[in-house]
Amino acid sequence: MTTLIKSINDIKNVLAKSDRSVGLVPTMGALHAGHISLIKACRNDCKTAIAYIFVNPLQFGPNEDFKKYPRHLENDFKVCEEHEIDFVFAPDEKEIYPENINCETITPPPDLANILCGKTRANHFSGVATVIKRFLNIIQPDYVYFGEKDLQQLYIIRWLTKEFKISTFVRACPIIRESNGLACSSRNVYLTEEEKEIASNLYKSLGLAKKNIRSGIFTIKKAILESLIFLSQFPKIKMEYFEARDKENLDDVDDTKTKGFYFLLAAKIGSVRLIDNIEL
Ligand code: AMP
């Protein structure tokens, strides 16, 4: 049976009586196949499985889509029920950030937070780290599940648990894609069918870069250039970045490297911002 819980006191009370291990799946709701893969992994690994649904205002910039972010709690609850989650924790904003509590703001290191998406989304990763630390403190799970789609976020969370000696194990789950290759995202609902088809070329461009590196003829810079040329056929795609980053720590990589790194990209189609990556 799945129980909906709205208050911190209630979740703490039920957890005091729950079996370990406890697994947590953090989400902002509007659940899709990507979220479901994390939910399944959590359910499979842990005696007690919790999904939280919280649209975190701290991680949205002033011109971003916080107000119109899709919110479908009733449907999300059903999805969690279907996948046998024990508790859906869906607190209000005031519960997580009460006015009388000065919630500690976490500032991740600039070499992780100010690169890639952090260049255009100032304070985004500080907002992410702050909310995740808050939920980890409340729930104290043994395992927490994150998708590799938000790869930079995953590295920030690994930093967070290490920095604050949080004894939760971070589990990374692979990217789930729509049938045309487009990475599943809550924001895909903003795209028309035509835009979704166009957006699928983002993944194709990552595959192309990977293939070009594997061929042994291309250096990283050349492979990126080839992929950008491919993408330039689609004027609706406005690229924000297409970069290679080290698997170890998301540092810059040597141009001649052929494995142990990721290609990562961000692009906009209309006002919809999409990210994706591929490992080499
Ligand atoms: P969000 O609700 O967008 O904050 O995402 C919640 C979690 O789901 C994060 O750990 C994401 O990385 C993960 N996630 C989102 N989309 C996907 C996807 N397509 N494949 C795998 N994980 C995903």
Coordinates of C-alpha atoms and ligand atoms in Angstrom, one line a residue:
M1 CA 0.0 0.0 0.0
T2 CA 1.2 3.5 -0.9
T3 CA 0.7 6.3 1.6
L4 CA 0.7 10.0 0.8
I5 CA 2.6 12.1 3.5
K6 CA 2.7 15.8 3.6
S7 CA 4.5 16.7 6.8
I8 CA 8.0 16.2 8.1
N9 CA 6.7 14.9 11.4
D10 CA 4.6 12.3 9.7
I11 CA 7.4 11.0 7.5
K12 CA 9.8 10.8 10.4
N13 CA 7.2 8.9 12.5
V14 CA 6.5 6.3 9.8
L15 CA 10.2 5.9 9.1
A16 CA 10.9 5.2 12.7
K17 CA 8.7 2.2 12.4
S18 CA 9.9 1.1 8.9
D19 CA 12.3 -1.6 7.9
R20 CA 15.8 -0.6 6.7
S21 CA 17.1 -0.3 4.1
V22 CA 15.3 2.9 3.2
G23 CA 15.6 4.2 -0.4
L24 CA 14.7 7.7 -1.6
V25 CA 13.9 8.9 -5.1
P26 CA 13.9 12.7 -5.3
T27 CA 11.7 14.2 -8.0
M28 CA 9.8 17.3 -9.0
G29 CA 6.9 15.2 -10.1
A30 CA 5.2 15.0 -13.6
L31 CA 6.6 11.5 -13.5
H32 CA 7.7 9.8 -16.7
A33 CA 9.6 6.7 -17.7
G34 CA 12.9 8.2 -16.5
H35 CA 11.6 8.7 -13.0
I36 CA 9.9 5.3 -13.1
S37 CA 13.3 3.6 -13.8
L38 CA 14.6 5.2 -10.6
I39 CA 11.5 4.1 -8.7
K40 CA 11.9 0.6 -9.9
A41 CA 15.6 0.5 -8.9
C42 CA 14.7 1.8 -5.5
R43 CA 11.8 -0.7 -5.0
N44 CA 14.1 -3.5 -6.1
D45 CA 17.0 -2.6 -3.8
C46 CA 15.3 -1.4 -0.6
K47 CA 12.8 -2.6 2.0
T48 CA 11.2 0.8 2.3
A49 CA 10.9 2.9 -0.8
I50 CA 10.1 6.6 -0.8
A51 CA 9.6 9.0 -3.6
Y52 CA 9.4 12.7 -2.9
I53 CA 7.7 15.2 -5.1
F54 CA 8.7 18.8 -4.5
V55 CA 9.0 21.5 -7.1
N56 CA 12.0 23.3 -5.5
P57 CA 11.7 27.1 -6.0
L58 CA 15.4 27.6 -5.1
Q59 CA 16.6 25.8 -8.3
F60 CA 14.7 28.0 -10.8
G61 CA 16.1 31.3 -12.1
P62 CA 13.8 34.4 -12.2
N63 CA 13.1 33.9 -15.9
E64 CA 12.6 30.1 -15.7
D65 CA 9.4 28.0 -15.6
F66 CA 8.8 27.6 -11.8
K67 CA 5.2 28.8 -12.0
K68 CA 4.2 26.8 -15.0
Y69 CA 6.3 23.7 -14.2
P70 CA 3.8 20.7 -14.7
R71 CA 2.2 19.6 -11.4
H72 CA 0.2 16.4 -11.4
L73 CA 0.2 15.0 -7.8
E74 CA -2.8 12.8 -8.2
N75 CA -1.4 11.1 -11.3
D76 CA 2.1 10.9 -9.8
F77 CA 0.7 9.2 -6.7
K78 CA -1.0 6.6 -9.0
V79 CA 2.3 6.0 -10.8
C80 CA 4.0 5.4 -7.4
E81 CA 1.2 3.2 -6.3
E82 CA 1.5 1.1 -9.5
H83 CA 5.2 0.6 -8.8
E84 CA 4.6 -0.2 -5.1
I85 CA 6.4 2.7 -3.5
D86 CA 5.6 2.7 0.2
F87 CA 5.5 6.5 0.8
V88 CA 5.0 9.5 -1.4
F89 CA 6.3 12.5 0.5
A90 CA 4.9 15.6 -1.0
P91 CA 5.4 18.5 1.4
D92 CA 4.4 22.1 0.8
E93 CA 7.0 24.8 0.3
K94 CA 6.4 26.1 3.8
E95 CA 7.2 22.7 5.3
I96 CA 10.6 22.5 3.6
Y97 CA 11.5 26.2 3.9
P98 CA 9.6 27.6 6.9
E99 CA 9.9 31.3 7.4
N100 CA 11.1 30.9 11.0
I101 CA 14.0 28.6 10.0
N102 CA 17.0 30.0 8.3
C103 CA 17.7 27.1 6.0
E104 CA 21.4 26.7 5.4
T105 CA 22.2 27.5 1.7
I106 CA 24.7 25.1 0.2
T107 CA 27.3 26.4 -2.2
P108 CA 28.9 23.7 -4.3
P109 CA 32.4 24.3 -5.6
P110 CA 32.6 26.5 -8.7
D111 CA 34.6 23.9 -10.7
L112 CA 31.5 21.8 -10.5
A113 CA 28.7 24.3 -10.2
N114 CA 29.8 27.1 -12.6
I115 CA 30.5 25.0 -15.7
L116 CA 28.1 23.5 -18.3
C117 CA 24.5 24.3 -17.1
G118 CA 25.9 26.4 -14.3
K119 CA 27.1 29.0 -16.8
T120 CA 23.6 30.0 -17.7
R121 CA 21.7 28.9 -14.6
A122 CA 23.3 30.9 -11.9
N123 CA 22.4 29.5 -8.4
H124 CA 20.7 26.5 -9.9
F125 CA 23.1 23.9 -8.3
S126 CA 23.1 25.8 -5.1
G127 CA 19.3 25.4 -5.0
V128 CA 19.6 21.7 -5.9
A129 CA 22.3 21.0 -3.3
T130 CA 20.3 22.9 -0.6
V131 CA 17.1 21.0 -1.2
I132 CA 18.7 17.6 -1.5
K133 CA 20.6 18.1 1.8
R134 CA 17.4 19.2 3.5
F135 CA 15.6 16.0 2.3
L136 CA 18.5 13.7 3.1
N137 CA 18.6 15.2 6.6
I138 CA 14.8 14.6 7.0
I139 CA 14.7 11.1 5.6
Q140 CA 18.2 9.8 6.2
P141 CA 17.9 7.2 3.5
D142 CA 20.4 4.4 3.0
Y143 CA 20.2 4.9 -0.8
V144 CA 19.3 7.9 -3.0
Y145 CA 18.6 7.5 -6.7
F146 CA 19.5 10.0 -9.4
G147 CA 19.4 9.8 -13.2
E148 CA 22.5 10.2 -15.3
K149 CA 20.5 12.5 -17.6
D150 CA 21.2 15.3 -15.1
L151 CA 24.8 14.3 -15.0
Q152 CA 26.2 17.5 -13.5
Q153 CA 23.6 17.3 -10.8
L154 CA 24.8 13.7 -10.0
Y155 CA 28.3 15.0 -9.5
I156 CA 27.1 17.8 -7.3
I157 CA 25.2 15.3 -5.1
R158 CA 28.2 13.0 -4.9
W159 CA 30.2 16.1 -3.7
L160 CA 27.4 17.0 -1.3
T161 CA 27.4 13.6 0.5
K162 CA 31.2 13.5 0.7
E163 CA 31.5 17.1 1.9
F164 CA 28.9 16.8 4.6
K165 CA 29.8 13.2 5.5
I166 CA 26.3 12.0 4.7
S167 CA 26.1 8.3 4.9
T168 CA 23.6 7.9 2.1
F169 CA 24.9 5.9 -0.9
V170 CA 24.2 7.6 -4.2
R171 CA 23.0 5.3 -7.0
A172 CA 23.1 6.5 -10.6
C173 CA 20.6 5.2 -13.1
P174 CA 21.0 5.2 -16.9
I175 CA 19.2 7.7 -19.2
I176 CA 15.7 6.6 -20.4
R177 CA 14.8 7.7 -23.8
E178 CA 11.6 8.1 -25.9
S179 CA 11.5 5.8 -29.0
N180 CA 13.1 8.4 -31.2
G181 CA 16.1 8.8 -28.8
L182 CA 15.0 12.0 -27.1
A183 CA 15.8 11.8 -23.4
C184 CA 12.6 11.6 -21.3
S185 CA 12.0 14.9 -19.4
S186 CA 9.1 16.5 -17.7
R187 CA 9.7 19.4 -20.0
N188 CA 9.1 17.3 -23.1
V189 CA 5.3 18.0 -22.7
Y190 CA 6.0 21.6 -23.8
L191 CA 7.2 20.3 -27.2
T192 CA 5.0 19.8 -30.2
E193 CA 5.3 16.4 -32.0
E194 CA 7.3 18.2 -34.7
E195 CA 9.6 19.8 -32.1
K196 CA 10.1 16.4 -30.5
E197 CA 11.3 14.9 -33.8
I198 CA 13.7 17.9 -34.2
A199 CA 14.8 17.4 -30.6
S200 CA 15.7 13.8 -31.3
N201 CA 18.7 15.1 -33.3
L202 CA 20.4 16.1 -30.1
Y203 CA 20.9 12.5 -29.2
K204 CA 21.9 11.7 -32.8
S205 CA 24.6 14.4 -32.5
L206 CA 25.9 12.8 -29.4
G207 CA 26.0 9.4 -31.1
L208 CA 27.7 10.9 -34.0
A209 CA 30.4 12.5 -31.8
K210 CA 30.9 9.1 -30.1
K211 CA 31.2 7.3 -33.4
N212 CA 33.7 9.9 -34.7
I213 CA 35.9 9.4 -31.7
R214 CA 35.6 5.6 -32.0
S215 CA 36.7 5.8 -35.6
G216 CA 40.1 7.0 -34.4
I217 CA 40.3 9.8 -37.0
F218 CA 38.7 12.6 -35.0
T219 CA 40.1 14.4 -31.9
I220 CA 37.5 15.6 -29.4
K221 CA 37.4 19.2 -30.8
K222 CA 36.9 17.9 -34.4
A223 CA 34.2 15.5 -33.3
I224 CA 32.3 18.3 -31.5
L225 CA 32.6 20.5 -34.6
E226 CA 31.2 17.8 -36.8
S227 CA 28.2 17.3 -34.4
L228 CA 27.6 21.1 -34.3
I229 CA 27.7 21.1 -38.2
F230 CA 25.1 18.3 -38.2
L231 CA 22.9 20.2 -35.7
S232 CA 23.1 23.4 -37.7
Q233 CA 20.7 21.8 -40.2
F234 CA 18.0 22.3 -37.7
P235 CA 17.6 26.1 -37.2
K236 CA 15.0 25.5 -34.4
I237 CA 17.7 24.1 -32.2
K238 CA 19.6 26.8 -30.4
M239 CA 22.7 25.3 -28.9
E240 CA 23.9 26.4 -25.5
Y241 CA 26.9 24.2 -25.1
F242 CA 28.4 21.0 -26.5
E243 CA 31.4 19.9 -24.4
A244 CA 33.6 17.0 -23.4
R245 CA 34.2 16.5 -19.7
D246 CA 36.2 14.1 -17.7
K247 CA 34.4 11.1 -16.1
E248 CA 36.3 11.4 -12.9
N249 CA 35.4 15.0 -12.0
L250 CA 33.9 16.8 -15.0
D251 CA 37.1 18.7 -15.6
D252 CA 38.2 19.7 -19.1
V253 CA 39.7 16.8 -21.1
D254 CA 42.7 16.4 -23.3
D255 CA 41.8 16.8 -27.0
T256 CA 43.3 13.4 -27.8
K257 CA 41.4 11.4 -25.2
T258 CA 39.3 8.5 -26.6
K259 CA 37.5 7.2 -23.4
G260 CA 36.8 8.0 -19.8
F261 CA 34.8 11.2 -20.6
Y262 CA 31.3 12.4 -21.5
F263 CA 30.0 14.6 -24.3
L264 CA 27.3 16.8 -22.7
L265 CA 25.0 19.3 -24.4
A266 CA 22.3 21.8 -23.6
A267 CA 20.0 23.4 -26.2
K268 CA 16.8 25.3 -26.5
I269 CA 13.9 24.6 -28.8
G270 CA 11.6 27.6 -28.5
S271 CA 11.6 28.3 -24.8
V272 CA 12.2 24.6 -23.8
R273 CA 15.6 23.9 -22.5
L274 CA 16.9 20.3 -23.0
I275 CA 20.0 18.5 -21.8
D276 CA 21.6 15.2 -22.7
N277 CA 24.9 13.4 -22.6
I278 CA 26.7 10.3 -23.7
E279 CA 29.6 8.4 -22.1
L280 CA 32.7 7.3 -23.9
Ligands
AMP1 P1 13.3 15.9 -11.9 O1 12.0 15.5 -11.6 O2 13.5 16.5 -13.3 O3 14.0 16.7 -10.9 O4 14.2 14.5 -12.0 C1 14.2 13.7 -10.9 C2 15.2 12.6 -11.2 O5 14.8 11.8 -12.3 C3 16.6 13.1 -11.4 O6 17.5 12.3 -10.7 C4 16.8 13.0 -12.9 O7 18.1 12.8 -13.3 C5 16.0 11.7 -13.1 N1 15.6 11.7 -14.6 C6 14.9 12.6 -15.3 N2 14.8 12.3 -16.6 C7 15.5 11.1 -16.7 C8 15.7 10.2 -17.8 N3 15.3 10.5 -19.0 N4 16.4 9.0 -17.5 C9 16.8 8.7 -16.3 N5 16.6 9.6 -15.2 C10 16.0 10.7 -15.4

